[in-house]
CSV table of C-alpha atoms in Angstrom, one decimal:
chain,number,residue,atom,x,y,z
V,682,UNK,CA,-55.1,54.8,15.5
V,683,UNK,CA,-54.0,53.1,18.9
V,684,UNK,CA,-54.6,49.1,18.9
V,685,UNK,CA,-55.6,47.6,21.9
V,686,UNK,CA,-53.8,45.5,24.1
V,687,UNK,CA,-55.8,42.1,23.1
V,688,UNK,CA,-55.1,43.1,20.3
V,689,UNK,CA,-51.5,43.5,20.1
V,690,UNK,CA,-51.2,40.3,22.1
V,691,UNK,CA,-53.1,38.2,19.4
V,692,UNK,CA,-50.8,39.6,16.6
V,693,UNK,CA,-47.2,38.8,19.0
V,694,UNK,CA,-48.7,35.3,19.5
V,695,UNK,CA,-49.7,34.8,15.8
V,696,UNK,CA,-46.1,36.0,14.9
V,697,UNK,CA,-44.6,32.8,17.6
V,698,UNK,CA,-46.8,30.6,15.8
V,699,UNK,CA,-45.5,31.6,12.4
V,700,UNK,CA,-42.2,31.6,13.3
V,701,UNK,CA,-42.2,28.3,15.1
V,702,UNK,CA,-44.1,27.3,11.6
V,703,UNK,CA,-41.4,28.3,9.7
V,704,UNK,CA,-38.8,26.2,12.3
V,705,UNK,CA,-39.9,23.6,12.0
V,706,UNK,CA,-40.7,23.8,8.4
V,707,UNK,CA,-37.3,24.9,7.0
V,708,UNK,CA,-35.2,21.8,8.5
V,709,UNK,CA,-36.8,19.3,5.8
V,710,UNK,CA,-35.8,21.2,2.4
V,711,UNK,CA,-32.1,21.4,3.8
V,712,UNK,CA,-32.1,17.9,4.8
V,713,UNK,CA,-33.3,16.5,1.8
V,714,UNK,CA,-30.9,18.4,0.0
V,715,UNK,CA,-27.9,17.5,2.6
V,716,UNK,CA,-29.3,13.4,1.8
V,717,UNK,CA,-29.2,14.1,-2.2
V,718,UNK,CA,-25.8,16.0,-2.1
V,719,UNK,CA,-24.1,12.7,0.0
V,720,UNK,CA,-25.3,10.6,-2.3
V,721,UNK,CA,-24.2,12.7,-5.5
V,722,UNK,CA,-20.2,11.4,-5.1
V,723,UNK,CA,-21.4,7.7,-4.5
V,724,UNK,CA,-23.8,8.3,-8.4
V,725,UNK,CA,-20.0,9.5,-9.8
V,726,UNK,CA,-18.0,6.3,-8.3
V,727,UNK,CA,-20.7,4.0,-9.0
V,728,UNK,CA,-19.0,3.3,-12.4
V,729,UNK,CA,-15.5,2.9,-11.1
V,730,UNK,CA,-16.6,0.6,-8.4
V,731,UNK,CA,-18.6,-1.7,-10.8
V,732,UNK,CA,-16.1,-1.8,-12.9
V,733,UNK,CA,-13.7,-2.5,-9.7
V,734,UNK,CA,-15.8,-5.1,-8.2
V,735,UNK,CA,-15.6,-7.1,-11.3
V,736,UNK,CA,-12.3,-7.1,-11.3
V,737,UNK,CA,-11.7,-7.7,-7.9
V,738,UNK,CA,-14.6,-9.1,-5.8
V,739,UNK,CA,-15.1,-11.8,-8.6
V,740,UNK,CA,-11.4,-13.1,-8.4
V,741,UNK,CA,-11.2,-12.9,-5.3
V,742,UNK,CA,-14.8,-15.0,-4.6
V,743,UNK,CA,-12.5,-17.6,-7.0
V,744,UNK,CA,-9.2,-18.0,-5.4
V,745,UNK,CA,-11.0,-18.6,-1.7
V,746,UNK,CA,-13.7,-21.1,-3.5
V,747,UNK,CA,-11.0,-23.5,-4.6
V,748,UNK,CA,-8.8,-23.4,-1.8
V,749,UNK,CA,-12.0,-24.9,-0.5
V,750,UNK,CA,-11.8,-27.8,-2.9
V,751,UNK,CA,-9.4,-30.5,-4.0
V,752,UNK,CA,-8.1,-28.9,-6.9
V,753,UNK,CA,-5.2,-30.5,-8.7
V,754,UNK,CA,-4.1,-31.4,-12.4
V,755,UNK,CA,-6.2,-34.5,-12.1
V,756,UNK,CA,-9.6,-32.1,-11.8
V,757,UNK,CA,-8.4,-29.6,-14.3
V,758,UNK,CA,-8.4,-32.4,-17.3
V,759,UNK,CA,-11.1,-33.7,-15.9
V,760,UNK,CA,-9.9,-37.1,-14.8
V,761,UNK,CA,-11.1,-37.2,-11.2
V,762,UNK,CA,-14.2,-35.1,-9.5
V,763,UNK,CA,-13.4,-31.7,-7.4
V,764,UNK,CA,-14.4,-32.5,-3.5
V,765,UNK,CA,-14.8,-30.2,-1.3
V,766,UNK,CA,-12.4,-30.2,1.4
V,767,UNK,CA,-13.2,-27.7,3.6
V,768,UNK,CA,-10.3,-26.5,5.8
V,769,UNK,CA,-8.2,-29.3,4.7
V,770,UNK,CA,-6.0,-27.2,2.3
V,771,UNK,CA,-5.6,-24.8,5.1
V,772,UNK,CA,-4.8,-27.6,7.6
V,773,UNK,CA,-1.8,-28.6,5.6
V,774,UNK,CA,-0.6,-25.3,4.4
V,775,UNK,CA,-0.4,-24.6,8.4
V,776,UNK,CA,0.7,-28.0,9.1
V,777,UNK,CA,4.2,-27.4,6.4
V,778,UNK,CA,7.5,-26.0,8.5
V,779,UNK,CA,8.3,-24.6,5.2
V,780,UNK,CA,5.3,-22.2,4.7
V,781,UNK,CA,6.3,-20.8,8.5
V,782,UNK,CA,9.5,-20.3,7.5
V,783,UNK,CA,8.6,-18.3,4.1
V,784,UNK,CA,6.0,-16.4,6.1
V,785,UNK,CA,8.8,-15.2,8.3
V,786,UNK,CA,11.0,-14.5,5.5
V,787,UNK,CA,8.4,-12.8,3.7
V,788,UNK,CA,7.5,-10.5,6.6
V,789,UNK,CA,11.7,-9.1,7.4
V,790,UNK,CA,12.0,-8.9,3.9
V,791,UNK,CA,9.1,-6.9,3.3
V,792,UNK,CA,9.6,-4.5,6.5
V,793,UNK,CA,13.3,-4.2,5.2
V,794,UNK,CA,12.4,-2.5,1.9
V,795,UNK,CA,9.6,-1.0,3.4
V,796,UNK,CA,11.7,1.0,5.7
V,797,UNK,CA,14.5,1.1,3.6
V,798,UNK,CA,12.5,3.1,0.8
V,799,UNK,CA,10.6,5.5,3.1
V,800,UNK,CA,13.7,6.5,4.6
V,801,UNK,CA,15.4,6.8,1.0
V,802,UNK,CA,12.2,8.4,-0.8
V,803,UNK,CA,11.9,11.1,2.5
V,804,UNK,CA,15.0,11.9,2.4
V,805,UNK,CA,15.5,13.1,-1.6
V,806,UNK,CA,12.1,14.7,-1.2
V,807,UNK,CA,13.7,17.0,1.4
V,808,UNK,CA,16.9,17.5,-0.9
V,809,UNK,CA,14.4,18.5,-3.3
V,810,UNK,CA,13.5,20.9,-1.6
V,811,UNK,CA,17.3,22.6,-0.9
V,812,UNK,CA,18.8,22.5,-4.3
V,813,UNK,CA,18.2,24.6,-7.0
V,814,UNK,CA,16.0,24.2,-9.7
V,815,UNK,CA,18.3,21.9,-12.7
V,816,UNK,CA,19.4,19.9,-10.0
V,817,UNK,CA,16.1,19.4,-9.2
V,818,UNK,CA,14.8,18.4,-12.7
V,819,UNK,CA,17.4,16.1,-13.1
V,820,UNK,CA,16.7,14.7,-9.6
V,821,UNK,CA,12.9,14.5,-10.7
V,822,UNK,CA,13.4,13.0,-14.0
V,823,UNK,CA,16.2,10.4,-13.0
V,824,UNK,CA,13.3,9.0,-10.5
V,825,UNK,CA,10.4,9.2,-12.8
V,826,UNK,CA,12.8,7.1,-15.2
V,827,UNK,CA,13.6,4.2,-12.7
V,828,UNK,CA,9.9,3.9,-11.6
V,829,UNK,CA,8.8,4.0,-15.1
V,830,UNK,CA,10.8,1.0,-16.1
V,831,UNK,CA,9.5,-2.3,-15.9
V,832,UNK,CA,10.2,-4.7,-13.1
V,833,UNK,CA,11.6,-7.3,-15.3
V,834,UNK,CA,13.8,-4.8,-17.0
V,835,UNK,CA,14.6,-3.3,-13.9
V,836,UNK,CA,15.9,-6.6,-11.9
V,837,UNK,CA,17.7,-7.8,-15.8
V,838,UNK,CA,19.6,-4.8,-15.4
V,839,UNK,CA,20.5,-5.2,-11.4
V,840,UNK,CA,21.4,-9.0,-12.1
V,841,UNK,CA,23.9,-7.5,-15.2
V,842,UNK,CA,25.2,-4.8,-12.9
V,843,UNK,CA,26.5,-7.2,-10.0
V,844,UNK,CA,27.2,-9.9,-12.3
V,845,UNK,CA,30.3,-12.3,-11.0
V,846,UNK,CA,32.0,-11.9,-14.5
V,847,UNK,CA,31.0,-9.0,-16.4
V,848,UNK,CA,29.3,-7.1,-13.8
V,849,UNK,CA,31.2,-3.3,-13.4
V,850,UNK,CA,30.4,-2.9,-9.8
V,851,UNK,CA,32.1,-6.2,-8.1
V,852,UNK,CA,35.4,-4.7,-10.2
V,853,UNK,CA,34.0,-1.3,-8.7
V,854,UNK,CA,34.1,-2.7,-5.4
V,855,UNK,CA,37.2,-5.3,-6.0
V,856,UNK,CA,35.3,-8.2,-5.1
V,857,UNK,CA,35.9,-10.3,-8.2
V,858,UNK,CA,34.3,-13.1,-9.0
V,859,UNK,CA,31.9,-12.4,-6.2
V,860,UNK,CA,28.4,-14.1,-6.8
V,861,UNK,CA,25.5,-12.0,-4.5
V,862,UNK,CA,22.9,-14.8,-5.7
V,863,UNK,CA,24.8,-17.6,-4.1
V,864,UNK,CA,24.1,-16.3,-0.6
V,865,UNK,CA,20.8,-15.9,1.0
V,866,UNK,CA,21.4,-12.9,2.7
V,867,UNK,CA,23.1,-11.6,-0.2
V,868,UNK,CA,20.6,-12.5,-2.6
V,869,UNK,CA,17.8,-10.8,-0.6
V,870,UNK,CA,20.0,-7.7,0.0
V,871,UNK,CA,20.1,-7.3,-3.8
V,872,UNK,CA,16.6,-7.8,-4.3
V,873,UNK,CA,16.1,-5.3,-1.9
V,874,UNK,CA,18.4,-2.6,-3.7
V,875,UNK,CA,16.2,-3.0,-6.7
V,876,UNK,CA,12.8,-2.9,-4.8
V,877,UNK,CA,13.9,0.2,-3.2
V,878,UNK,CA,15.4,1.5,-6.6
V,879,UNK,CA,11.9,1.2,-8.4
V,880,UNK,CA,9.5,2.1,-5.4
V,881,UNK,CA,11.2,5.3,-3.8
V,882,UNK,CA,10.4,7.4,-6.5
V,883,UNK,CA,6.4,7.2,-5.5
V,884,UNK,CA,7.6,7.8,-2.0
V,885,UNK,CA,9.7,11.0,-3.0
V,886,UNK,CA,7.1,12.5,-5.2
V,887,UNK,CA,4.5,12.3,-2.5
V,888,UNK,CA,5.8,13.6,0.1
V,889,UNK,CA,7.4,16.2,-1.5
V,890,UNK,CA,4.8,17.2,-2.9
V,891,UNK,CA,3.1,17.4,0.9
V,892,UNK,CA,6.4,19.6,2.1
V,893,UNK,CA,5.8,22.3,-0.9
V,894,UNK,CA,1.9,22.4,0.9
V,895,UNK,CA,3.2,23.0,3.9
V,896,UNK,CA,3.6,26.8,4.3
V,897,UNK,CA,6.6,28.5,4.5
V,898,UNK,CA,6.1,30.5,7.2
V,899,UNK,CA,6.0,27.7,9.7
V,900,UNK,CA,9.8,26.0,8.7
V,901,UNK,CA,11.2,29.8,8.6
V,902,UNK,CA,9.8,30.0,12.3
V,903,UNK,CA,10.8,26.6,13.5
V,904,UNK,CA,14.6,27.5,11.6
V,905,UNK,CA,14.3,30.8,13.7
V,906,UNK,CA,14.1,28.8,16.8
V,907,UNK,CA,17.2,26.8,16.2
V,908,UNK,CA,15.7,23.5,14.8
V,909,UNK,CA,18.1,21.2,12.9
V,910,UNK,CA,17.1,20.0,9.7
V,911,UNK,CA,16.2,16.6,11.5
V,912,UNK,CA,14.4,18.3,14.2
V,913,UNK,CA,12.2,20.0,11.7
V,914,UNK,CA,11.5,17.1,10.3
V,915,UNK,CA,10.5,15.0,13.0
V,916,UNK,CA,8.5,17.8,15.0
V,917,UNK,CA,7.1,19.8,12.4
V,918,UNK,CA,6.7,18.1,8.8
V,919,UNK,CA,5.9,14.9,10.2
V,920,UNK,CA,3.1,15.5,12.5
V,921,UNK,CA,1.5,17.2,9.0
V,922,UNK,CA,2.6,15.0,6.9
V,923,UNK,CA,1.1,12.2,8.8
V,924,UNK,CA,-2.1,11.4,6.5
V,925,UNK,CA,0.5,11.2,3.5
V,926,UNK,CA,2.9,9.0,4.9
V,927,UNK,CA,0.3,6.8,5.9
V,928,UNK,CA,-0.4,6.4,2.2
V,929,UNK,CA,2.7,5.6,1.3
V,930,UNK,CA,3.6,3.4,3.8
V,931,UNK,CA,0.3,1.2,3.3
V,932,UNK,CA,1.1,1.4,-0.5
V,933,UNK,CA,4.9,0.2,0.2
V,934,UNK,CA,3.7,-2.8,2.4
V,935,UNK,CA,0.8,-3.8,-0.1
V,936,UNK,CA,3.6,-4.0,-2.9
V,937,UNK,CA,7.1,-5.4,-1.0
V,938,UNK,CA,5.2,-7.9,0.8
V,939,UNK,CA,3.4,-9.3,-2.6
V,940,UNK,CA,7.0,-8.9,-4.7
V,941,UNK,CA,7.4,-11.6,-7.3
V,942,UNK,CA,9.0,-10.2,-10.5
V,943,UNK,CA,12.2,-9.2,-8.8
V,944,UNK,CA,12.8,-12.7,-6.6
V,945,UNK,CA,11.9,-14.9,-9.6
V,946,UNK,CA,13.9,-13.2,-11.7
V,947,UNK,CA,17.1,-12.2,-9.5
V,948,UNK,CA,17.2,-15.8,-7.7
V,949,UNK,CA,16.0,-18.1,-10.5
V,950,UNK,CA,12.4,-18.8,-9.3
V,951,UNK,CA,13.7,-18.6,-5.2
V,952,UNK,CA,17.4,-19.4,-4.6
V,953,UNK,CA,19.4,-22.0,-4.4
V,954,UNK,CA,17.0,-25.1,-2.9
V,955,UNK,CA,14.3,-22.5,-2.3
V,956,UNK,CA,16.7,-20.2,0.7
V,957,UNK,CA,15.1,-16.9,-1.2
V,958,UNK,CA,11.4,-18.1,-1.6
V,959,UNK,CA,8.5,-15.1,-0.3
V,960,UNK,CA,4.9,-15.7,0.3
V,961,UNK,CA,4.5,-15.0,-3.5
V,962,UNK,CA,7.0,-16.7,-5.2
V,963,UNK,CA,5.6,-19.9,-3.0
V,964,UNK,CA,2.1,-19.8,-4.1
V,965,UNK,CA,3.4,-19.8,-7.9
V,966,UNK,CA,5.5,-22.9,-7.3
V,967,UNK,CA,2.6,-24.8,-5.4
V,968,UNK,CA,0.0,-23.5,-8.0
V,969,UNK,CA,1.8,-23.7,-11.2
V,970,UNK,CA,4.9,-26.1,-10.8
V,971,UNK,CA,3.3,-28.6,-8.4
V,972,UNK,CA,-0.4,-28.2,-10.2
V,973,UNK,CA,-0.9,-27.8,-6.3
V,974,UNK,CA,-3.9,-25.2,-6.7
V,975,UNK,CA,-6.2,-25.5,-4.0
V,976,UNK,CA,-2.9,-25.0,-2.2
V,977,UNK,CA,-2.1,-21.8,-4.1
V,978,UNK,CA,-5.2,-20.7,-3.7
V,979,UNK,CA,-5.3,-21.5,0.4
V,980,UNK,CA,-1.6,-19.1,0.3
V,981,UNK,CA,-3.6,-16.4,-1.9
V,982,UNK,CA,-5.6,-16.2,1.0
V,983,UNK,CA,-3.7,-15.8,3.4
V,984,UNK,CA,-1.5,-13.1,1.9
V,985,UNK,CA,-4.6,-11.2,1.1
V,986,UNK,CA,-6.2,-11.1,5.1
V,987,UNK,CA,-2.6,-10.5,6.4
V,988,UNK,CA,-2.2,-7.3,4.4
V,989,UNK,CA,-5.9,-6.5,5.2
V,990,UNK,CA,-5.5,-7.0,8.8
V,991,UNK,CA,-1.8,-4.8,9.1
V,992,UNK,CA,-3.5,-2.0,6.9
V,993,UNK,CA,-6.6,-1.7,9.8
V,994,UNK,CA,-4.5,-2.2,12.7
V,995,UNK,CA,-2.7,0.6,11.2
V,996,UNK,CA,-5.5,2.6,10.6
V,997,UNK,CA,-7.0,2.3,14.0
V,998,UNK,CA,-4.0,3.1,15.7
V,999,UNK,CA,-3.7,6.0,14.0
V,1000,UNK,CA,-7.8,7.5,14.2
V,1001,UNK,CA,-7.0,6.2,18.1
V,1002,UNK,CA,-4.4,9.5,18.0
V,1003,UNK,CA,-6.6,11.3,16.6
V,1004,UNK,CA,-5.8,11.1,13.1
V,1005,UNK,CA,-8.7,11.1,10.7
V,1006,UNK,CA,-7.6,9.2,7.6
């Protein structure tokens, strides 16, 4: 039976409006859906970041309310009122030559070990990488060992080892009687072996871990070009490596630029009349030694927006190329 043309025309135009119906119907179950699935990994870190803002968001809210106040001995037993003093603290924190002159310490020190154990932990990952596999293990657990150990025990052992009298590298070296605390460039330079000594394993075991991703293919074609070793590495690993060696460079600057355990304990509390004192080091002698802690406090804070600031600037310079973090 032949149907007319009115009424195939109703039947085409019935078949638009369904299928306009179904359109504009079918965007709303797969955006509810899209909504409930991005809010499904914030339901599984909701208990890690309760439990992370207690630790964290409270102590901080703490250290920048007294450095606020006038908080000394005197208020801690209780014999004279806190005050608020506003950015007083701050005024003379900024006001002390001394601070500026830690600060600045603080910052060559830090970029010193910072560059010092990315260079050391890139360069045993790519030996890891060329040797065989017991050489490797060994290489792997020797590492493992040194950032397993304690800092304390770590810088004991680094303060025996260059020890003017019984230590067996100045007789190594035939420097004697040498003393590598006396000095302060000295001092810092051994502090700095030990940082590096405890923090390149992380380094090493990250990135090589991002070289065994990396597939093999591409280093067997850039080898078949000609590449060096170095030119591998700087045109071919490192564009993508980039995202892991931003970790690890943020992680190295967050922990050499707070280091404590290794100065107190390798220069007795800073050095000789305070030559070896970092940002850390000088809040725990203002706090804790001087009762100063509004004052510690006031040095907290500032530690903790100068690492803030350097990790963003980072980050934005590196989205700005196109990196997405």
């Amino acid at each position: 039976m032949m149907r007319s043309p009115s009424s195939s025309g109703v039947v085409e135009r019935r078949r638009v409006r369904v299928g306009r119906g179904l359109s504009r119907s079918s965007p709303r179950p797969y955006g509810r859906s899209r909504g409930r699935s991005q809010k499904v990994p914030w339901l599984y870190l909701a208990p890690a970041l309760v439990l992370l803002g207690g630790l964290l968001v409270y102590p901080i809210y703490q250290l920048g309310l007294i450095s606020f106040f006038e908080y000394t001995q005197a208020q801690v037993s209780g014999g004279e009122p806190t005050t608020f003093q506003g950015f007083g603290n701050y005024a003379e924190l900024f006001s002390d030559s001394q601070f500026w002159q830690v600060l600045l310490a603080t910052v060559v020190f830090a970029a010193a070990c910072v560059v010092s154990t990315l260079a050391v932990g890139c360069a045993l990952a790519v030996l890891l990488t060329r040797v065989r596999a017991v050489p490797r293990l060994a290489l792997m657990l020797a590492a493992l060992g040194a950032w397993a150990t304690p800092a304390i025990t770590g810088s004991t052992v680094w303060l025996f080892l260059f020890d003017p009298d019984f230590g067996p590298l100045n007789r190594l070296l035939g420097l004697g009687d040498y003393s590598w605390t006396y000095g302060r460039l000295s001092a810092f330079f051994l502090v700095l072996l030990e940082v590096v000594w405890c923090s390149f394993p992380f380094v090493m075991v990250t990135v090589y871990a991002g070289i065994r991703a990396v597939p093999a293919e591409v280093l067997e074609a850039a080898a078949l070009d000609g590449a060096s070793q170095w030119r591998i590495w700087r045109s071919v690993l490192t564009p993508m490596l980039r995202p892991i060696l931003v970790v690890v460079t943020i992680q190295s600057v967050i922990w050499d630029f707070k280091v404590f355990t290794q100065i107190y304990v390798m220069t007795n509390g800073g050095g000789i009349a305070g030559q070896n004192l970092v940002l850390n080091v000088y809040a725990y002698q203002k706090a804790f030694a001087s009762s100063q802690y509004s004052l510690g406090s006031a040095i907290g804070v500032v530690m903790l927006l100068i690492l803030l600031a350097v990790t963003l600037v980072y980050l934005r310079l590196l989205r700005r190329q196109g990196e997405e973090i």
